[in-house]
mmCIF file of C-alpha atoms in Angstrom:
data_model
loop_
_atom_site.group_PDB
_atom_site.id
_atom_site.type_symbol
_atom_site.label_atom_id
_atom_site.label_comp_id
_atom_site.label_asym_id
_atom_site.label_seq_id
_atom_site.Cartn_x
_atom_site.Cartn_y
_atom_site.Cartn_z
ATOM 1 C CA MET A 220 2.289 -7.973 -17.218
ATOM 2 C CA ALA A 221 5.345 -7.759 -19.357
ATOM 3 C CA LYS A 222 2.758 -8.207 -22.430
ATOM 4 C CA THR A 223 0.829 -5.149 -21.619
ATOM 5 C CA ALA A 224 4.102 -3.303 -20.969
ATOM 6 C CA ALA A 225 5.120 -4.156 -24.445
ATOM 7 C CA ARG A 226 1.900 -2.935 -25.946
ATOM 8 C CA GLN A 227 1.291 0.221 -24.155
ATOM 9 C CA PRO A 228 3.728 3.212 -23.915
ATOM 10 C CA VAL A 229 4.790 4.255 -20.392
ATOM 11 C CA PRO A 230 2.703 7.418 -19.827
ATOM 12 C CA ALA A 231 -0.391 5.786 -20.899
ATOM 13 C CA ARG A 232 0.152 3.003 -18.232
ATOM 14 C CA ARG A 233 0.792 5.640 -15.638
ATOM 15 C CA ALA A 234 -2.346 7.607 -16.544
ATOM 16 C CA ASP A 235 -4.330 4.227 -16.336
ATOM 17 C CA ALA A 236 -2.857 3.536 -12.913
ATOM 18 C CA GLU A 237 -3.710 7.009 -11.574
ATOM 19 C CA ARG A 238 -7.242 6.783 -12.970
ATOM 20 C CA ASN A 239 -7.638 3.362 -11.296
ATOM 21 C CA ILE A 240 -6.300 4.516 -7.869
ATOM 22 C CA ALA A 241 -8.690 7.668 -8.098
ATOM 23 C CA ALA A 242 -11.519 5.408 -8.904
ATOM 24 C CA ILE A 243 -10.766 2.847 -6.115
ATOM 25 C CA LEU A 244 -10.210 5.836 -3.585
ATOM 26 C CA GLU A 245 -13.665 7.281 -4.492
ATOM 27 C CA ALA A 246 -15.541 4.034 -4.362
ATOM 28 C CA GLY A 247 -13.911 3.138 -1.248
ATOM 29 C CA MET A 248 -14.808 6.390 0.390
ATOM 30 C CA ARG A 249 -18.492 6.001 -0.859
ATOM 31 C CA LEU A 250 -18.926 2.459 0.121
ATOM 32 C CA LEU A 251 -17.112 2.338 3.609
ATOM 33 C CA SER A 252 -19.030 5.538 4.542
ATOM 34 C CA ALA A 253 -22.379 3.410 3.950
ATOM 35 C CA ASP A 254 -21.091 0.171 5.489
ATOM 36 C CA PRO A 255 -17.886 -0.169 7.494
ATOM 37 C CA THR A 256 -17.570 -3.828 6.571
ATOM 38 C CA ALA A 257 -17.572 -3.211 2.800
ATOM 39 C CA SER A 258 -15.060 -5.811 1.259
ATOM 40 C CA VAL A 259 -12.260 -5.234 -1.160
ATOM 41 C CA ALA A 260 -14.277 -7.172 -3.830
ATOM 42 C CA ASP A 261 -17.194 -4.720 -3.401
ATOM 43 C CA ILE A 262 -14.938 -1.686 -3.610
ATOM 44 C CA ALA A 263 -13.054 -3.164 -6.646
ATOM 45 C CA LYS A 264 -16.548 -3.797 -8.434
ATOM 46 C CA ALA A 265 -17.896 -0.286 -7.566
ATOM 47 C CA ALA A 266 -14.539 1.177 -8.787
ATOM 48 C CA GLY A 267 -14.875 -0.741 -12.115
ATOM 49 C CA VAL A 268 -11.449 -2.503 -11.590
ATOM 50 C CA GLY A 269 -10.484 -6.057 -11.169
ATOM 51 C CA ARG A 270 -9.314 -7.411 -7.754
ATOM 52 C CA VAL A 271 -5.896 -8.201 -9.113
ATOM 53 C CA THR A 272 -5.655 -4.436 -10.088
ATOM 54 C CA LEU A 273 -6.805 -3.205 -6.798
ATOM 55 C CA TYR A 274 -4.459 -5.460 -4.832
ATOM 56 C CA GLY A 275 -1.686 -4.378 -7.105
ATOM 57 C CA HIS A 276 -2.132 -0.800 -5.630
ATOM 58 C CA PHE A 277 -3.310 -1.829 -2.059
ATOM 59 C CA PRO A 278 -1.913 -5.146 -0.928
ATOM 60 C CA SER A 279 -4.461 -5.640 1.889
ATOM 61 C CA ARG A 280 -7.889 -4.407 2.924
ATOM 62 C CA GLU A 281 -5.898 -2.734 5.834
ATOM 63 C CA ALA A 282 -3.865 -0.921 3.347
ATOM 64 C CA LEU A 283 -6.860 0.043 1.151
ATOM 65 C CA VAL A 284 -8.801 1.491 4.358
ATOM 66 C CA ASP A 285 -5.728 3.425 5.228
ATOM 67 C CA ALA A 286 -5.555 5.080 1.949
ATOM 68 C CA VAL A 287 -9.191 5.794 1.721
ATOM 69 C CA LEU A 288 -9.076 7.338 5.159
ATOM 70 C CA ASP A 289 -6.155 9.560 3.966
ATOM 71 C CA HIS A 290 -8.112 10.480 0.885
ATOM 72 C CA ALA A 291 -11.321 11.303 2.727
ATOM 73 C CA VAL A 292 -9.497 13.522 5.360
ATOM 74 C CA GLY A 293 -7.784 15.317 2.409
ATOM 75 C CA VAL A 294 -11.332 16.103 0.978
ATOM 76 C CA ALA A 295 -12.678 17.066 4.554
ATOM 77 C CA ASP A 296 -9.632 19.453 5.098
ATOM 78 C CA ALA A 297 -10.329 21.373 1.867
ATOM 79 C CA VAL A 298 -13.995 21.875 3.193
ATOM 80 C CA LEU A 299 -12.683 23.132 6.394
ATOM 81 C CA ALA A 300 -10.381 25.799 4.701
ATOM 82 C CA ASP A 301 -11.951 28.990 5.748
ATOM 83 C CA ASP A 302 -10.211 32.411 6.194
ATOM 84 C CA SER A 303 -12.545 33.592 8.793
ATOM 85 C CA LEU A 304 -11.123 30.957 11.260
ATOM 86 C CA ASP A 305 -8.127 33.332 11.381
ATOM 87 C CA THR A 306 -10.236 36.451 11.950
ATOM 88 C CA GLU A 307 -13.358 36.140 13.956
ATOM 89 C CA PRO A 308 -13.311 35.863 17.861
ATOM 90 C CA ALA A 309 -11.651 32.507 18.760
ATOM 91 C CA PRO A 310 -14.590 31.019 20.568
ATOM 92 C CA GLU A 311 -16.888 31.730 17.796
ATOM 93 C CA ALA A 312 -14.355 30.351 15.322
ATOM 94 C CA MET A 313 -14.058 27.241 17.354
ATOM 95 C CA ALA A 314 -17.686 26.501 17.552
ATOM 96 C CA ARG A 315 -17.982 26.987 13.724
ATOM 97 C CA LEU A 316 -14.842 24.655 13.229
ATOM 98 C CA LEU A 317 -16.551 22.183 15.400
ATOM 99 C CA ARG A 318 -19.881 22.209 13.522
ATOM 100 C CA SER A 319 -18.166 22.006 10.134
ATOM 101 C CA SER A 320 -15.890 19.156 11.320
ATOM 102 C CA TRP A 321 -18.823 17.327 12.827
ATOM 103 C CA GLU A 322 -20.778 17.665 9.545
ATOM 104 C CA VAL A 323 -18.129 16.013 7.295
ATOM 105 C CA LEU A 324 -17.104 13.511 10.053
ATOM 106 C CA ASP A 325 -20.726 12.516 10.502
ATOM 107 C CA ARG A 326 -21.111 11.944 6.600
ATOM 108 C CA HIS A 327 -18.114 9.656 6.743
ATOM 109 C CA ARG A 328 -18.742 8.287 10.197
ATOM 110 C CA ARG A 329 -18.814 4.606 9.008
ATOM 111 C CA LEU A 330 -15.640 5.114 7.011
ATOM 112 C CA PHE A 331 -13.999 6.357 10.439
ATOM 113 C CA LEU A 332 -15.456 3.243 12.192
ATOM 114 C CA ALA A 333 -14.015 1.062 9.392
ATOM 115 C CA ALA A 334 -10.565 2.542 10.049
ATOM 116 C CA ASP A 335 -10.992 2.236 13.808
ATOM 117 C CA ARG A 336 -11.413 -1.484 13.495
ATOM 118 C CA VAL A 337 -8.288 -2.108 11.515
ATOM 119 C CA LEU A 338 -5.899 0.747 12.190
ATOM 120 C CA PRO A 339 -4.211 1.852 15.450
ATOM 121 C CA THR A 340 -5.708 5.300 16.834
ATOM 122 C CA GLU A 341 -2.286 6.699 16.567
ATOM 123 C CA ARG A 342 -2.164 5.956 12.690
ATOM 124 C CA ILE A 343 -5.724 7.573 12.370
ATOM 125 C CA ARG A 344 -4.444 10.622 14.222
ATOM 126 C CA GLU A 345 -1.461 11.014 11.696
ATOM 127 C CA HIS A 346 -3.905 11.016 8.815
ATOM 128 C CA HIS A 347 -5.605 14.043 10.567
ATOM 129 C CA GLU A 348 -2.430 16.115 10.719
ATOM 130 C CA ALA A 349 -3.619 18.934 8.247
ATOM 131 C CA PRO A 350 -7.028 19.442 9.983
ATOM 132 C CA LEU A 351 -5.371 19.259 13.456
ATOM 133 C CA ARG A 352 -3.007 22.009 12.462
ATOM 134 C CA ARG A 353 -6.043 24.120 11.840
ATOM 135 C CA VAL A 354 -7.205 23.266 15.234
ATOM 136 C CA GLU A 355 -3.879 23.969 16.798
ATOM 137 C CA ARG A 356 -3.753 27.348 15.035
ATOM 138 C CA LEU A 357 -6.914 28.510 16.255
ATOM 139 C CA ILE A 358 -6.481 27.349 19.863
ATOM 140 C CA ALA A 359 -2.926 29.048 19.946
ATOM 141 C CA ARG A 360 -4.511 32.385 18.735
ATOM 142 C CA GLY A 361 -7.425 32.086 21.382
ATOM 143 C CA ARG A 362 -4.755 31.660 24.048
ATOM 144 C CA HIS A 363 -2.694 34.538 22.777
ATOM 145 C CA GLU A 364 -5.953 36.827 22.764
ATOM 146 C CA GLY A 365 -6.841 35.664 26.379
ATOM 147 C CA ASP A 366 -10.035 33.754 25.290
ATOM 148 C CA PHE A 367 -8.652 30.194 25.926
ATOM 149 C CA ARG A 368 -6.891 28.741 28.966
ATOM 150 C CA THR A 369 -3.166 28.415 29.052
ATOM 151 C CA ASP A 370 -2.748 25.985 32.152
ATOM 152 C CA LEU A 371 -2.997 22.921 29.858
ATOM 153 C CA PRO A 372 -0.477 22.161 27.178
ATOM 154 C CA LEU A 373 -1.561 23.299 23.704
ATOM 155 C CA GLY A 374 -0.739 19.751 22.212
ATOM 156 C CA TRP A 375 -3.208 18.168 24.838
ATOM 157 C CA LEU A 376 -6.096 20.575 23.940
ATOM 158 C CA VAL A 377 -5.638 19.764 20.295
ATOM 159 C CA THR A 378 -5.797 16.023 21.233
ATOM 160 C CA THR A 379 -8.981 16.556 23.331
ATOM 161 C CA PHE A 380 -10.554 18.093 20.180
ATOM 162 C CA PHE A 381 -9.510 14.962 18.018
ATOM 163 C CA SER A 382 -10.577 12.608 20.932
ATOM 164 C CA ILE A 383 -13.861 14.350 21.693
ATOM 165 C CA ILE A 384 -15.234 14.587 18.169
ATOM 166 C CA HIS A 385 -14.311 11.011 17.288
ATOM 167 C CA SER A 386 -16.116 9.886 20.518
ATOM 168 C CA ALA A 387 -19.107 11.754 19.373
ATOM 169 C CA ALA A 388 -18.906 9.568 16.178
ATOM 170 C CA GLN A 389 -18.894 6.425 18.169
ATOM 171 C CA GLU A 390 -21.657 7.672 20.462
ATOM 172 C CA ARG A 391 -23.805 8.732 17.387
ATOM 173 C CA GLU A 392 -23.281 5.319 15.784
ATOM 174 C CA ALA A 393 -24.169 3.451 18.918
ATOM 175 C CA GLY A 394 -27.245 5.496 19.283
ATOM 176 C CA ARG A 395 -26.122 6.901 22.512
ATOM 177 C CA LEU A 396 -26.349 10.431 21.108
ATOM 178 C CA GLY A 397 -29.174 11.512 18.873
ATOM 179 C CA ALA A 398 -28.665 13.369 15.583
ATOM 180 C CA VAL A 399 -29.679 16.686 16.805
ATOM 181 C CA GLU A 400 -27.847 16.469 20.130
ATOM 182 C CA VAL A 401 -24.445 16.126 18.887
ATOM 183 C CA GLU A 402 -23.531 19.681 17.588
ATOM 184 C CA PRO A 403 -24.565 21.415 20.781
ATOM 185 C CA VAL A 404 -22.867 18.774 23.084
ATOM 186 C CA LEU A 405 -19.702 19.018 21.226
ATOM 187 C CA VAL A 406 -19.609 22.853 21.188
ATOM 188 C CA THR A 407 -20.528 23.073 24.921
ATOM 189 C CA THR A 408 -17.996 20.420 25.788
ATOM 190 C CA MET A 409 -15.018 21.889 23.783
ATOM 191 C CA LEU A 410 -15.545 25.463 24.732
ATOM 192 C CA SER A 411 -15.945 24.714 28.479
ATOM 193 C CA LEU A 412 -12.694 22.736 28.174
ATOM 194 C CA LEU A 413 -11.150 25.472 26.369
ATOM 195 C CA THR A 414 -12.313 28.448 28.458
ATOM 196 C CA ALA A 415 -12.414 27.093 32.068
ATOM 197 C CA ASN A 416 -10.115 28.654 34.569
ATOM 198 C CA GLY A 417 -8.090 25.485 35.569
ATOM 199 C CA MET B 168 -7.520 -35.794 22.079
ATOM 200 C CA ALA B 169 -9.729 -38.952 22.281
ATOM 201 C CA LYS B 170 -6.832 -40.863 23.899
ATOM 202 C CA THR B 171 -6.345 -38.186 26.520
ATOM 203 C CA ALA B 172 -9.976 -38.215 27.220
ATOM 204 C CA ALA B 173 -9.815 -41.802 27.821
ATOM 205 C CA ARG B 174 -6.968 -41.621 30.185
ATOM 206 C CA GLN B 175 -8.012 -38.639 32.265
ATOM 207 C CA PRO B 176 -11.265 -38.231 34.254
ATOM 208 C CA VAL B 177 -13.432 -35.247 33.147
ATOM 209 C CA PRO B 178 -13.066 -33.020 36.326
ATOM 210 C CA ALA B 179 -9.218 -33.315 36.129
ATOM 211 C CA ARG B 180 -9.487 -32.217 32.350
ATOM 212 C CA ARG B 181 -11.530 -29.442 33.282
ATOM 213 C CA ALA B 182 -9.149 -28.158 36.171
ATOM 214 C CA ASP B 183 -6.335 -28.504 33.706
ATOM 215 C CA ALA B 184 -8.188 -26.369 31.078
ATOM 216 C CA GLU B 185 -9.025 -23.740 33.857
ATOM 217 C CA ARG B 186 -5.380 -23.694 34.983
ATOM 218 C CA ASN B 187 -4.211 -23.294 31.424
ATOM 219 C CA ILE B 188 -6.610 -20.497 30.689
ATOM 220 C CA ALA B 189 -5.449 -18.669 33.934
ATOM 221 C CA ALA B 190 -1.720 -19.193 32.990
ATOM 222 C CA ILE B 191 -2.303 -17.675 29.434
ATOM 223 C CA LEU B 192 -4.256 -14.686 30.581
ATOM 224 C CA GLU B 193 -1.640 -13.929 33.327
ATOM 225 C CA ALA B 194 1.178 -14.287 30.740
ATOM 226 C CA GLY B 195 -0.781 -12.465 28.211
ATOM 227 C CA MET B 196 -1.457 -9.424 30.577
ATOM 228 C CA ARG B 197 2.391 -9.325 31.432
ATOM 229 C CA LEU B 198 3.862 -9.738 28.061
ATOM 230 C CA LEU B 199 1.322 -7.377 26.239
ATOM 231 C CA SER B 200 1.754 -4.663 28.990
ATOM 232 C CA ALA B 201 5.560 -4.734 28.128
ATOM 233 C CA ASP B 202 5.275 -4.981 24.288
ATOM 234 C CA PRO B 203 1.880 -4.536 22.369
ATOM 235 C CA THR B 204 3.285 -6.644 19.510
ATOM 236 C CA ALA B 205 4.009 -9.816 21.673
ATOM 237 C CA SER B 206 3.004 -12.871 19.662
ATOM 238 C CA VAL B 207 0.693 -15.787 20.480
ATOM 239 C CA ALA B 208 3.834 -18.093 20.408
ATOM 240 C CA ASP B 209 5.616 -15.753 23.006
ATOM 241 C CA ILE B 210 2.420 -15.992 25.337
ATOM 242 C CA ALA B 211 2.106 -19.587 25.034
ATOM 243 C CA LYS B 212 5.726 -20.077 25.850
ATOM 244 C CA ALA B 213 5.646 -17.704 28.844
ATOM 245 C CA ALA B 214 2.404 -19.488 30.009
ATOM 246 C CA GLY B 215 4.049 -22.915 29.858
ATOM 247 C CA VAL B 216 1.495 -24.319 27.467
ATOM 248 C CA GLY B 217 1.771 -25.409 23.805
ATOM 249 C CA ARG B 218 0.428 -23.375 20.928
ATOM 250 C CA VAL B 219 -2.184 -26.012 20.175
ATOM 251 C CA THR B 220 -3.454 -25.712 23.660
ATOM 252 C CA LEU B 221 -3.702 -21.924 23.554
ATOM 253 C CA TYR B 222 -5.381 -21.877 20.100
ATOM 254 C CA GLY B 223 -7.792 -24.497 21.479
ATOM 255 C CA HIS B 224 -8.858 -21.845 24.084
ATOM 256 C CA PHE B 225 -8.373 -18.603 21.786
ATOM 257 C CA PRO B 226 -8.794 -19.161 18.089
ATOM 258 C CA SER B 227 -6.877 -16.167 17.072
ATOM 259 C CA ARG B 228 -4.494 -13.480 18.351
ATOM 260 C CA GLU B 229 -7.623 -11.167 18.379
ATOM 261 C CA ALA B 230 -9.420 -13.410 20.629
ATOM 262 C CA LEU B 231 -6.645 -13.709 23.029
ATOM 263 C CA VAL B 232 -5.989 -9.901 23.201
ATOM 264 C CA ASP B 233 -9.629 -9.572 23.664
ATOM 265 C CA ALA B 234 -9.745 -11.974 26.474
ATOM 266 C CA VAL B 235 -6.556 -10.518 28.177
ATOM 267 C CA LEU B 236 -8.064 -7.079 28.075
ATOM 268 C CA ASP B 237 -11.126 -8.288 29.825
ATOM 269 C CA HIS B 238 -9.095 -10.090 32.349
ATOM 270 C CA ALA B 239 -6.983 -7.017 32.963
ATOM 271 C CA VAL B 240 -10.052 -4.574 33.266
ATOM 272 C CA GLY B 241 -11.268 -7.098 35.882
ATOM 273 C CA VAL B 242 -8.071 -6.929 37.925
ATOM 274 C CA ALA B 243 -8.104 -3.089 37.475
ATOM 275 C CA ASP B 244 -11.787 -2.754 38.530
ATOM 276 C CA ALA B 245 -10.997 -4.617 41.852
ATOM 277 C CA VAL B 246 -8.164 -2.029 42.508
ATOM 278 C CA LEU B 247 -10.720 0.771 41.887
ATOM 279 C CA ALA B 248 -13.235 -0.447 44.268
ATOM 280 C CA ASP B 249 -13.184 1.967 47.156
ATOM 281 C CA ASP B 250 -16.154 2.934 49.324
ATOM 282 C CA SER B 251 -15.217 6.558 50.003
ATOM 283 C CA LEU B 252 -16.004 7.160 46.286
ATOM 284 C CA ASP B 253 -19.518 7.094 47.498
ATOM 285 C CA THR B 254 -18.996 9.550 50.524
ATOM 286 C CA GLU B 255 -16.305 12.056 50.024
ATOM 287 C CA PRO B 256 -17.205 15.292 48.018
ATOM 288 C CA ALA B 257 -17.683 14.388 44.297
ATOM 289 C CA PRO B 258 -14.970 16.558 42.953
ATOM 290 C CA GLU B 259 -12.442 15.068 45.378
ATOM 291 C CA ALA B 260 -13.629 11.552 44.818
ATOM 292 C CA MET B 261 -13.272 12.104 40.885
ATOM 293 C CA ALA B 262 -9.752 13.399 41.330
ATOM 294 C CA ARG B 263 -8.906 10.324 43.292
ATOM 295 C CA LEU B 264 -10.753 7.940 40.838
ATOM 296 C CA LEU B 265 -8.823 9.587 37.952
ATOM 297 C CA ARG B 266 -5.491 9.159 39.748
ATOM 298 C CA SER B 267 -6.034 5.449 40.447
ATOM 299 C CA SER B 268 -7.503 4.820 36.964
ATOM 300 C CA TRP B 269 -4.443 6.430 35.522
ATOM 301 C CA GLU B 270 -2.051 4.532 37.661
ATOM 302 C CA VAL B 271 -3.495 1.024 36.561
ATOM 303 C CA LEU B 272 -3.965 2.157 32.959
ATOM 304 C CA ASP B 273 -0.388 3.536 32.739
ATOM 305 C CA ARG B 274 0.938 0.132 34.129
ATOM 306 C CA HIS B 275 -0.975 -1.668 31.312
ATOM 307 C CA ARG B 276 -0.632 1.106 28.755
ATOM 308 C CA ARG B 277 0.727 -1.240 25.985
ATOM 309 C CA LEU B 278 -1.805 -3.839 26.596
ATOM 310 C CA PHE B 279 -4.326 -1.172 25.858
ATOM 311 C CA LEU B 280 -2.443 -0.232 22.690
ATOM 312 C CA ALA B 281 -2.388 -3.868 21.609
ATOM 313 C CA ALA B 282 -6.123 -3.827 22.074
ATOM 314 C CA ASP B 283 -6.545 -0.571 20.236
ATOM 315 C CA ARG B 284 -4.623 -2.180 17.221
ATOM 316 C CA VAL B 285 -6.800 -5.122 16.812
ATOM 317 C CA LEU B 286 -10.215 -4.341 18.393
ATOM 318 C CA PRO B 287 -12.923 -1.791 17.522
ATOM 319 C CA THR B 288 -13.107 1.164 20.298
ATOM 320 C CA GLU B 289 -16.665 0.141 20.913
ATOM 321 C CA ARG B 290 -15.524 -3.404 21.927
ATOM 322 C CA ILE B 291 -12.795 -1.757 24.260
ATOM 323 C CA ARG B 292 -15.435 0.214 25.798
ATOM 324 C CA GLU B 293 -17.674 -2.802 26.322
ATOM 325 C CA HIS B 294 -14.921 -4.401 28.223
ATOM 326 C CA HIS B 295 -14.812 -1.182 30.596
ATOM 327 C CA GLU B 296 -18.531 -1.627 31.597
ATOM 328 C CA ALA B 297 -17.688 -2.343 35.384
ATOM 329 C CA PRO B 298 -15.298 0.560 35.984
ATOM 330 C CA LEU B 299 -17.415 2.912 33.852
ATOM 331 C CA ARG B 300 -20.435 2.110 36.137
ATOM 332 C CA ARG B 301 -18.349 3.635 38.915
ATOM 333 C CA VAL B 302 -17.658 6.796 36.904
ATOM 334 C CA GLU B 303 -21.264 7.002 36.145
ATOM 335 C CA ARG B 304 -22.443 6.561 39.641
ATOM 336 C CA LEU B 305 -19.943 9.245 40.964
ATOM 337 C CA ILE B 306 -20.721 11.891 38.213
ATOM 338 C CA ALA B 307 -24.647 11.124 38.943
ATOM 339 C CA ARG B 308 -23.987 11.846 42.664
ATOM 340 C CA GLY B 309 -21.994 15.001 41.929
ATOM 341 C CA ARG B 310 -24.903 16.230 39.686
ATOM 342 C CA HIS B 311 -27.327 15.479 42.324
ATOM 343 C CA GLU B 312 -25.256 17.243 44.951
ATOM 344 C CA GLY B 313 -24.907 20.334 42.685
ATOM 345 C CA ASP B 314 -21.112 19.819 42.325
ATOM 346 C CA PHE B 315 -21.257 18.837 38.509
ATOM 347 C CA ARG B 316 -22.914 20.281 35.649
ATOM 348 C CA THR B 317 -26.270 18.977 34.331
ATOM 349 C CA ASP B 318 -26.405 20.680 30.998
ATOM 350 C CA LEU B 319 -24.719 17.764 29.198
ATOM 351 C CA PRO B 320 -26.135 14.130 29.209
ATOM 352 C CA LEU B 321 -24.772 11.978 31.945
ATOM 353 C CA GLY B 322 -23.758 9.164 29.370
ATOM 354 C CA TRP B 323 -21.792 11.743 27.380
ATOM 355 C CA LEU B 324 -19.720 12.820 30.442
ATOM 356 C CA VAL B 325 -19.030 9.106 31.243
ATOM 357 C CA THR B 326 -17.886 8.893 27.539
ATOM 358 C CA THR B 327 -15.495 11.764 27.852
ATOM 359 C CA PHE B 328 -13.848 10.280 31.111
ATOM 360 C CA PHE B 329 -13.104 6.930 29.039
ATOM 361 C CA SER B 330 -12.086 8.944 25.898
ATOM 362 C CA ILE B 331 -9.777 11.376 27.791
ATOM 363 C CA ILE B 332 -8.049 8.971 29.993
ATOM 364 C CA HIS B 333 -7.307 6.611 26.864
ATOM 365 C CA SER B 334 -6.119 9.520 24.908
ATOM 366 C CA ALA B 335 -3.783 10.293 27.795
ATOM 367 C CA ALA B 336 -2.305 6.723 27.352
ATOM 368 C CA GLN B 337 -1.873 7.477 23.669
ATOM 369 C CA GLU B 338 -0.146 10.760 24.430
ATOM 370 C CA ARG B 339 2.058 9.334 26.971
ATOM 371 C CA GLU B 340 3.068 6.397 24.803
ATOM 372 C CA ALA B 341 3.826 8.968 21.886
ATOM 373 C CA GLY B 342 6.001 10.944 24.241
ATOM 374 C CA ARG B 343 3.665 14.019 23.628
ATOM 375 C CA LEU B 344 2.924 13.852 27.575
ATOM 376 C CA GLY B 345 5.682 13.417 30.090
ATOM 377 C CA ALA B 346 5.383 10.972 32.981
ATOM 378 C CA VAL B 347 4.749 13.633 35.713
ATOM 379 C CA GLU B 348 2.370 15.689 33.623
ATOM 380 C CA VAL B 349 -0.394 13.271 33.058
ATOM 381 C CA GLU B 350 -2.033 13.158 36.397
ATOM 382 C CA PRO B 351 -2.509 16.825 36.922
ATOM 383 C CA VAL B 352 -3.428 17.334 33.140
ATOM 384 C CA LEU B 353 -6.145 14.576 33.569
ATOM 385 C CA VAL B 354 -7.561 16.029 36.813
ATOM 386 C CA THR B 355 -7.567 19.645 35.477
ATOM 387 C CA THR B 356 -9.316 18.489 32.272
ATOM 388 C CA MET B 357 -12.062 16.445 33.753
ATOM 389 C CA LEU B 358 -12.901 18.472 36.575
ATOM 390 C CA SER B 359 -13.177 21.726 34.345
ATOM 391 C CA LEU B 360 -15.317 19.539 31.997
ATOM 392 C CA LEU B 361 -17.577 18.479 34.838
ATOM 393 C CA THR B 362 -17.926 21.678 36.703
ATOM 394 C CA ALA B 363 -18.045 24.308 34.031
ATOM 395 C CA ASN B 364 -21.392 26.149 33.702
ATOM 396 C CA GLY B 365 -22.087 25.474 30.075
#
């Protein structure tokens, strides 16, 4: 370590570290989305870094899965960014947000399952703060415009979105929901929850 | 081990083992329901057995939490057994089942959180097979009698019950739902999900 430090100027080392971290997160997202049991060694190999380097950045498989999930949610949130969420009627915007959220969650379903195995649900939810803010803004607008119910707490309705879409991922993985069933089931479930007169 | 075996007849050893297992499961349920981070050593001590004995029955903390959860769900399921679930109108029966399920889940909320930290959601769900059969029977009856919707798969409606009541436990623990809020929120949420015309 000291030897390398002596040979390499600091900015180059920092750039190396950043490149390695980016490669590890990309490889982790790809491998865990295919197989939730992918090992640290598999991910290091796919990222083209040594295990020692990987453990230098992520001291345990749990820390690695945590970082990969955070990275994947960041990528997903960029996909969900869409100005018409703020303008089209709230029920239509909700159906569209559900469909695009499901599309991206389904693609990374096994990464979510890998996270579910090693992280508390509360931690997984923390990583979803940015997309859940979009959900919250949309539900709040729907309530304000009279399309969505106001007899249940706003925070609880946001939680049901998180909970129901992740349940769908479990059901899909367990084969209890078919590939083509999920979208209409999610839209029907969430819209009847949001629009029912309590 | 061999020495003990020579001294003690087999049935006595088996009875000892059964007594130890029962004491470990009871202590585990009590300690983990108070503190989800309770250690194996704490649970062994409270059960009045040595750590070696405990590890002889449960080779890891994960295996112990898994067994304690199974034990607790068995106790809970006995509480939920109630013939009027099969006779009173389905919406009223559902409200009552939600209230009694929440009462028992709330009491063991931290045990559920301990399980959530070390077990996959799919595994936690497997442990709930018996109470979820009650939920399924009631929803099926409500559909048959015209009280509950039939435009969503029965299995999915059962999943939403499991998912929503466990989300409420997370929300309660995180302080996002108050103690008195949970019951009415659960009943309103689940009944509007079950009775909405999709």
